Amino acid sequence: METAIPLIMMVLFFAFMLFIIRNQLGVKTFEEYATGNRSFGFMALTFSVLSTWCTGSMYTAWAGMTIQYGYVGIYVVAYATISLLTMYFVAPKTYVWGIKYKIATQPELMGFRYQSKTLRVLFSIWGIVFTVPWLIIEIVTQGIVFSYVTGGTINQFWGMVLGITIVSIYVFLGGMKSVVTANVFQGIVMIFG
Protein backbone atom coordinates (compact mmCIF):
# COMPACT_ATOMS: atom_id res chain seq x y z
CA MET A 1 0.00 0.00 0.00
CA GLU A 2 2.94 2.31 0.71
CA THR A 3 4.07 2.17 -2.90
CA ALA A 4 0.57 2.37 -4.43
CA ILE A 5 0.20 6.16 -4.33
CA PRO A 6 3.65 6.95 -5.80
CA LEU A 7 3.15 4.24 -8.43
CA ILE A 8 -0.29 5.62 -9.39
CA MET A 9 1.14 9.15 -9.61
CA MET A 10 4.01 7.90 -11.77
CA VAL A 11 1.64 6.08 -14.14
CA LEU A 12 -0.62 9.17 -14.38
CA PHE A 13 2.40 11.38 -15.05
CA PHE A 14 3.65 9.16 -17.88
CA ALA A 15 0.14 8.80 -19.28
CA PHE A 16 -0.07 12.59 -19.41
CA MET A 17 3.32 12.78 -21.16
CA LEU A 18 2.07 10.37 -23.82
CA PHE A 19 -1.19 12.35 -24.11
CA ILE A 20 0.87 15.45 -24.83
CA ILE A 21 2.39 13.94 -27.97
CA ARG A 22 -1.03 12.99 -29.32
CA ASN A 23 -1.30 16.39 -31.03
CA GLN A 24 2.38 16.55 -31.96
CA LEU A 25 2.45 13.52 -34.25
CA GLY A 26 3.09 13.92 -37.95
CA VAL A 27 6.26 16.03 -37.83
CA LYS A 28 7.16 16.40 -41.50
CA THR A 29 10.58 18.09 -41.67
CA PHE A 30 13.80 18.01 -39.67
CA GLU A 31 13.49 21.72 -38.92
CA GLU A 32 9.99 21.19 -37.54
CA TYR A 33 11.28 18.24 -35.48
CA ALA A 34 14.35 20.09 -34.14
CA THR A 35 12.85 23.55 -33.55
CA GLY A 36 9.08 23.05 -33.31
CA ASN A 37 8.79 25.68 -36.05
CA ARG A 38 10.15 28.17 -33.51
CA SER A 39 6.69 28.48 -32.02
CA PHE A 40 7.66 28.59 -28.33
CA GLY A 41 7.11 31.70 -26.27
CA PHE A 42 9.03 33.05 -23.31
CA MET A 43 7.04 31.12 -20.69
CA ALA A 44 7.35 27.81 -22.55
CA LEU A 45 11.11 28.19 -22.81
CA THR A 46 11.42 29.34 -19.19
CA PHE A 47 9.55 26.33 -17.82
CA SER A 48 11.39 24.06 -20.23
CA VAL A 49 14.78 25.25 -18.98
CA LEU A 50 13.63 25.06 -15.35
CA SER A 51 12.27 21.55 -15.63
CA THR A 52 15.17 20.05 -17.57
CA TRP A 53 18.08 21.94 -16.08
CA CYS A 54 16.98 22.11 -12.45
CA THR A 55 15.71 18.57 -12.18
CA GLY A 56 18.51 17.16 -14.30
CA SER A 57 21.24 18.85 -12.33
CA MET A 58 19.83 19.24 -8.85
CA TYR A 59 18.22 15.82 -8.45
CA THR A 60 20.58 13.81 -10.59
CA ALA A 61 24.02 15.15 -9.81
CA TRP A 62 24.40 18.13 -7.52
CA ALA A 63 22.17 17.04 -4.64
CA GLY A 64 24.54 14.22 -3.72
CA MET A 65 27.60 16.38 -4.26
CA THR A 66 26.10 19.16 -2.11
CA ILE A 67 25.51 16.70 0.72
CA GLN A 68 28.98 15.24 0.36
CA TYR A 69 31.00 18.42 -0.32
CA GLY A 70 28.71 21.30 0.72
CA TYR A 71 30.14 24.09 -1.45
CA VAL A 72 28.51 22.78 -4.63
CA GLY A 73 25.15 24.11 -3.43
CA ILE A 74 26.52 27.66 -3.58
CA TYR A 75 28.20 27.00 -6.93
CA VAL A 76 24.85 26.02 -8.44
CA VAL A 77 23.39 29.49 -7.80
CA ALA A 78 26.30 31.25 -9.53
CA TYR A 79 26.38 28.72 -12.38
CA ALA A 80 22.63 29.04 -12.96
CA THR A 81 22.73 32.84 -12.92
CA ILE A 82 25.62 33.05 -15.38
CA SER A 83 24.09 30.42 -17.67
CA LEU A 84 20.68 32.07 -17.76
CA LEU A 85 22.15 35.54 -18.33
CA THR A 86 24.24 34.19 -21.21
CA MET A 87 21.14 32.61 -22.72
CA TYR A 88 19.24 35.88 -22.27
CA PHE A 89 21.79 37.82 -24.33
CA VAL A 90 22.63 35.15 -26.93
CA ALA A 91 19.19 33.65 -27.62
CA PRO A 92 17.66 36.60 -29.53
CA LYS A 93 20.55 36.67 -32.01
CA THR A 94 20.54 32.92 -32.56
CA TYR A 95 16.77 33.02 -33.03
CA VAL A 96 17.08 35.62 -35.81
CA TRP A 97 19.90 33.73 -37.51
CA GLY A 98 17.96 30.48 -37.19
CA ILE A 99 14.99 31.89 -39.05
CA LYS A 100 16.98 33.81 -41.66
CA TYR A 101 19.48 31.06 -42.51
CA LYS A 102 17.41 27.93 -41.62
CA ILE A 103 19.70 26.93 -38.76
CA ALA A 104 18.22 24.16 -36.60
CA THR A 105 21.11 22.82 -34.47
CA GLN A 106 24.03 24.18 -32.45
CA PRO A 107 26.63 22.65 -34.80
CA GLU A 108 24.91 24.38 -37.74
CA LEU A 109 25.01 27.67 -35.82
CA MET A 110 28.74 27.39 -35.05
CA GLY A 111 29.54 26.23 -38.58
CA PHE A 112 27.63 29.19 -40.03
CA ARG A 113 29.02 31.75 -37.58
CA TYR A 114 32.64 30.83 -38.28
CA GLN A 115 32.07 29.60 -41.85
CA SER A 116 33.75 26.30 -41.03
CA LYS A 117 32.56 22.83 -41.95
CA THR A 118 35.30 21.39 -39.71
CA LEU A 119 33.97 23.31 -36.70
CA ARG A 120 30.45 22.13 -37.50
CA VAL A 121 31.61 18.49 -37.51
CA LEU A 122 33.64 18.99 -34.30
CA PHE A 123 30.64 20.55 -32.54
CA SER A 124 28.53 17.57 -33.61
CA ILE A 125 31.08 15.14 -32.20
CA TRP A 126 31.55 17.18 -28.99
CA GLY A 127 27.79 17.31 -28.55
CA ILE A 128 27.62 13.52 -28.60
CA VAL A 129 30.73 12.98 -26.47
CA PHE A 130 29.64 15.41 -23.74
CA THR A 131 25.98 14.34 -23.78
CA VAL A 132 26.48 10.58 -23.48
CA PRO A 133 27.81 10.62 -19.87
CA TRP A 134 24.94 12.89 -18.81
CA LEU A 135 22.42 10.60 -20.48
CA ILE A 136 23.91 7.57 -18.74
CA ILE A 137 23.56 9.30 -15.36
CA GLU A 138 19.94 10.23 -16.14
CA ILE A 139 19.09 6.70 -17.31
CA VAL A 140 20.60 5.15 -14.16
CA THR A 141 18.72 7.71 -12.04
CA GLN A 142 15.45 6.79 -13.75
CA GLY A 143 16.05 3.17 -12.81
CA ILE A 144 16.75 4.10 -9.19
CA VAL A 145 13.61 6.27 -9.05
CA PHE A 146 11.41 3.50 -10.49
CA SER A 147 12.86 1.00 -8.01
CA TYR A 148 12.38 3.38 -5.08
CA VAL A 149 8.86 4.48 -6.03
CA THR A 150 7.65 0.92 -6.54
CA GLY A 151 9.31 -0.38 -3.38
CA GLY A 152 11.53 -2.65 -5.45
CA THR A 153 8.66 -4.16 -7.49
CA ILE A 154 10.35 -2.76 -10.59
CA ASN A 155 14.08 -3.26 -10.22
CA GLN A 156 16.63 -0.68 -11.38
CA PHE A 157 17.34 -2.35 -14.73
CA TRP A 158 13.68 -2.58 -15.77
CA GLY A 159 13.12 0.95 -14.45
CA MET A 160 15.85 2.15 -16.80
CA VAL A 161 14.29 0.25 -19.72
CA LEU A 162 10.83 1.64 -18.92
CA GLY A 163 12.15 5.20 -18.57
CA ILE A 164 14.10 5.02 -21.85
CA THR A 165 11.05 3.63 -23.65
CA ILE A 166 8.64 6.31 -22.45
CA VAL A 167 11.01 9.22 -23.05
CA SER A 168 12.00 7.85 -26.47
CA ILE A 169 8.37 7.56 -27.53
CA TYR A 170 7.46 11.16 -26.87
CA VAL A 171 10.78 12.54 -28.15
CA PHE A 172 10.89 10.50 -31.37
CA LEU A 173 7.23 10.85 -32.23
CA GLY A 174 6.69 14.50 -31.39
CA GLY A 175 10.05 16.22 -31.69
CA MET A 176 10.78 19.45 -29.82
CA LYS A 177 7.12 20.43 -29.60
CA SER A 178 6.31 17.39 -27.48
CA VAL A 179 9.52 17.81 -25.45
CA VAL A 180 8.86 21.47 -24.66
CA THR A 181 5.16 20.82 -23.95
CA ALA A 182 6.09 18.02 -21.56
CA ASN A 183 8.77 20.22 -19.98
CA VAL A 184 6.29 23.05 -19.43
CA PHE A 185 4.03 20.62 -17.58
CA GLN A 186 6.99 19.27 -15.58
CA GLY A 187 8.19 22.81 -14.80
CA ILE A 188 4.75 23.85 -13.56
CA VAL A 189 4.55 20.73 -11.37
CA MET A 190 8.09 21.36 -10.08
CA ILE A 191 7.52 25.06 -9.27
CA PHE A 192 3.94 25.01 -8.03
CA GLY A 193 3.44 21.37 -7.04
Coordinates of C-alpha atoms in Angstrom, one line a residue:
M1 CA 0.0 0.0 0.0
E2 CA 2.9 2.3 0.7
T3 CA 4.1 2.2 -2.9
A4 CA 0.6 2.4 -4.4
I5 CA 0.2 6.2 -4.3
P6 CA 3.7 7.0 -5.8
L7 CA 3.2 4.2 -8.4
I8 CA -0.3 5.6 -9.4
M9 CA 1.1 9.2 -9.6
M10 CA 4.0 7.9 -11.8
V11 CA 1.6 6.1 -14.1
L12 CA -0.6 9.2 -14.4
F13 CA 2.4 11.4 -15.0
F14 CA 3.7 9.2 -17.9
A15 CA 0.1 8.8 -19.3
F16 CA -0.1 12.6 -19.4
M17 CA 3.3 12.8 -21.2
L18 CA 2.1 10.4 -23.8
F19 CA -1.2 12.3 -24.1
I20 CA 0.9 15.5 -24.8
I21 CA 2.4 13.9 -28.0
R22 CA -1.0 13.0 -29.3
N23 CA -1.3 16.4 -31.0
Q24 CA 2.4 16.5 -32.0
L25 CA 2.4 13.5 -34.3
G26 CA 3.1 13.9 -37.9
V27 CA 6.3 16.0 -37.8
K28 CA 7.2 16.4 -41.5
T29 CA 10.6 18.1 -41.7
F30 CA 13.8 18.0 -39.7
E31 CA 13.5 21.7 -38.9
E32 CA 10.0 21.2 -37.5
Y33 CA 11.3 18.2 -35.5
A34 CA 14.3 20.1 -34.1
T35 CA 12.8 23.5 -33.6
G36 CA 9.1 23.0 -33.3
N37 CA 8.8 25.7 -36.1
R38 CA 10.2 28.2 -33.5
S39 CA 6.7 28.5 -32.0
F40 CA 7.7 28.6 -28.3
G41 CA 7.1 31.7 -26.3
F42 CA 9.0 33.0 -23.3
M43 CA 7.0 31.1 -20.7
A44 CA 7.4 27.8 -22.5
L45 CA 11.1 28.2 -22.8
T46 CA 11.4 29.3 -19.2
F47 CA 9.5 26.3 -17.8
S48 CA 11.4 24.1 -20.2
V49 CA 14.8 25.2 -19.0
L50 CA 13.6 25.1 -15.4
S51 CA 12.3 21.6 -15.6
T52 CA 15.2 20.1 -17.6
W53 CA 18.1 21.9 -16.1
C54 CA 17.0 22.1 -12.5
T55 CA 15.7 18.6 -12.2
G56 CA 18.5 17.2 -14.3
S57 CA 21.2 18.8 -12.3
M58 CA 19.8 19.2 -8.8
Y59 CA 18.2 15.8 -8.5
T60 CA 20.6 13.8 -10.6
A61 CA 24.0 15.2 -9.8
W62 CA 24.4 18.1 -7.5
A63 CA 22.2 17.0 -4.6
G64 CA 24.5 14.2 -3.7
M65 CA 27.6 16.4 -4.3
T66 CA 26.1 19.2 -2.1
I67 CA 25.5 16.7 0.7
Q68 CA 29.0 15.2 0.4
Y69 CA 31.0 18.4 -0.3
G70 CA 28.7 21.3 0.7
Y71 CA 30.1 24.1 -1.4
V72 CA 28.5 22.8 -4.6
G73 CA 25.1 24.1 -3.4
I74 CA 26.5 27.7 -3.6
Y75 CA 28.2 27.0 -6.9
V76 CA 24.8 26.0 -8.4
V77 CA 23.4 29.5 -7.8
A78 CA 26.3 31.3 -9.5
Y79 CA 26.4 28.7 -12.4
A80 CA 22.6 29.0 -13.0
T81 CA 22.7 32.8 -12.9
I82 CA 25.6 33.1 -15.4
S83 CA 24.1 30.4 -17.7
L84 CA 20.7 32.1 -17.8
L85 CA 22.2 35.5 -18.3
T86 CA 24.2 34.2 -21.2
M87 CA 21.1 32.6 -22.7
Y88 CA 19.2 35.9 -22.3
F89 CA 21.8 37.8 -24.3
V90 CA 22.6 35.2 -26.9
A91 CA 19.2 33.6 -27.6
P92 CA 17.7 36.6 -29.5
K93 CA 20.6 36.7 -32.0
T94 CA 20.5 32.9 -32.6
Y95 CA 16.8 33.0 -33.0
V96 CA 17.1 35.6 -35.8
W97 CA 19.9 33.7 -37.5
G98 CA 18.0 30.5 -37.2
I99 CA 15.0 31.9 -39.1
K100 CA 17.0 33.8 -41.7
Y101 CA 19.5 31.1 -42.5
K102 CA 17.4 27.9 -41.6
I103 CA 19.7 26.9 -38.8
A104 CA 18.2 24.2 -36.6
T105 CA 21.1 22.8 -34.5
Q106 CA 24.0 24.2 -32.5
P107 CA 26.6 22.7 -34.8
E108 CA 24.9 24.4 -37.7
L109 CA 25.0 27.7 -35.8
M110 CA 28.7 27.4 -35.0
G111 CA 29.5 26.2 -38.6
F112 CA 27.6 29.2 -40.0
R113 CA 29.0 31.8 -37.6
Y114 CA 32.6 30.8 -38.3
Q115 CA 32.1 29.6 -41.9
S116 CA 33.7 26.3 -41.0
K117 CA 32.6 22.8 -41.9
T118 CA 35.3 21.4 -39.7
L119 CA 34.0 23.3 -36.7
R120 CA 30.5 22.1 -37.5
V121 CA 31.6 18.5 -37.5
L122 CA 33.6 19.0 -34.3
F123 CA 30.6 20.5 -32.5
S124 CA 28.5 17.6 -33.6
I125 CA 31.1 15.1 -32.2
W126 CA 31.5 17.2 -29.0
G127 CA 27.8 17.3 -28.6
I128 CA 27.6 13.5 -28.6
V129 CA 30.7 13.0 -26.5
F130 CA 29.6 15.4 -23.7
T131 CA 26.0 14.3 -23.8
V132 CA 26.5 10.6 -23.5
P133 CA 27.8 10.6 -19.9
W134 CA 24.9 12.9 -18.8
L135 CA 22.4 10.6 -20.5
I136 CA 23.9 7.6 -18.7
I137 CA 23.6 9.3 -15.4
E138 CA 19.9 10.2 -16.1
I139 CA 19.1 6.7 -17.3
V140 CA 20.6 5.1 -14.2
T141 CA 18.7 7.7 -12.0
Q142 CA 15.4 6.8 -13.7
G143 CA 16.0 3.2 -12.8
I144 CA 16.7 4.1 -9.2
V145 CA 13.6 6.3 -9.0
F146 CA 11.4 3.5 -10.5
S147 CA 12.9 1.0 -8.0
Y148 CA 12.4 3.4 -5.1
V149 CA 8.9 4.5 -6.0
T150 CA 7.6 0.9 -6.5
G151 CA 9.3 -0.4 -3.4
G152 CA 11.5 -2.7 -5.5
T153 CA 8.7 -4.2 -7.5
I154 CA 10.3 -2.8 -10.6
N155 CA 14.1 -3.3 -10.2
Q156 CA 16.6 -0.7 -11.4
F157 CA 17.3 -2.4 -14.7
W158 CA 13.7 -2.6 -15.8
G159 CA 13.1 0.9 -14.4
M160 CA 15.8 2.1 -16.8
V161 CA 14.3 0.3 -19.7
L162 CA 10.8 1.6 -18.9
G163 CA 12.1 5.2 -18.6
I164 CA 14.1 5.0 -21.8
T165 CA 11.1 3.6 -23.7
I166 CA 8.6 6.3 -22.5
V167 CA 11.0 9.2 -23.0
S168 CA 12.0 7.8 -26.5
I169 CA 8.4 7.6 -27.5
Y170 CA 7.5 11.2 -26.9
V171 CA 10.8 12.5 -28.2
F172 CA 10.9 10.5 -31.4
L173 CA 7.2 10.9 -32.2
G174 CA 6.7 14.5 -31.4
G175 CA 10.1 16.2 -31.7
M176 CA 10.8 19.4 -29.8
K177 CA 7.1 20.4 -29.6
S178 CA 6.3 17.4 -27.5
V179 CA 9.5 17.8 -25.5
V180 CA 8.9 21.5 -24.7
T181 CA 5.2 20.8 -24.0
A182 CA 6.1 18.0 -21.6
N183 CA 8.8 20.2 -20.0
V184 CA 6.3 23.0 -19.4
F185 CA 4.0 20.6 -17.6
Q186 CA 7.0 19.3 -15.6
G187 CA 8.2 22.8 -14.8
I188 CA 4.8 23.8 -13.6
V189 CA 4.5 20.7 -11.4
M190 CA 8.1 21.4 -10.1
I191 CA 7.5 25.1 -9.3
F192 CA 3.9 25.0 -8.0
G193 CA 3.4 21.4 -7.0

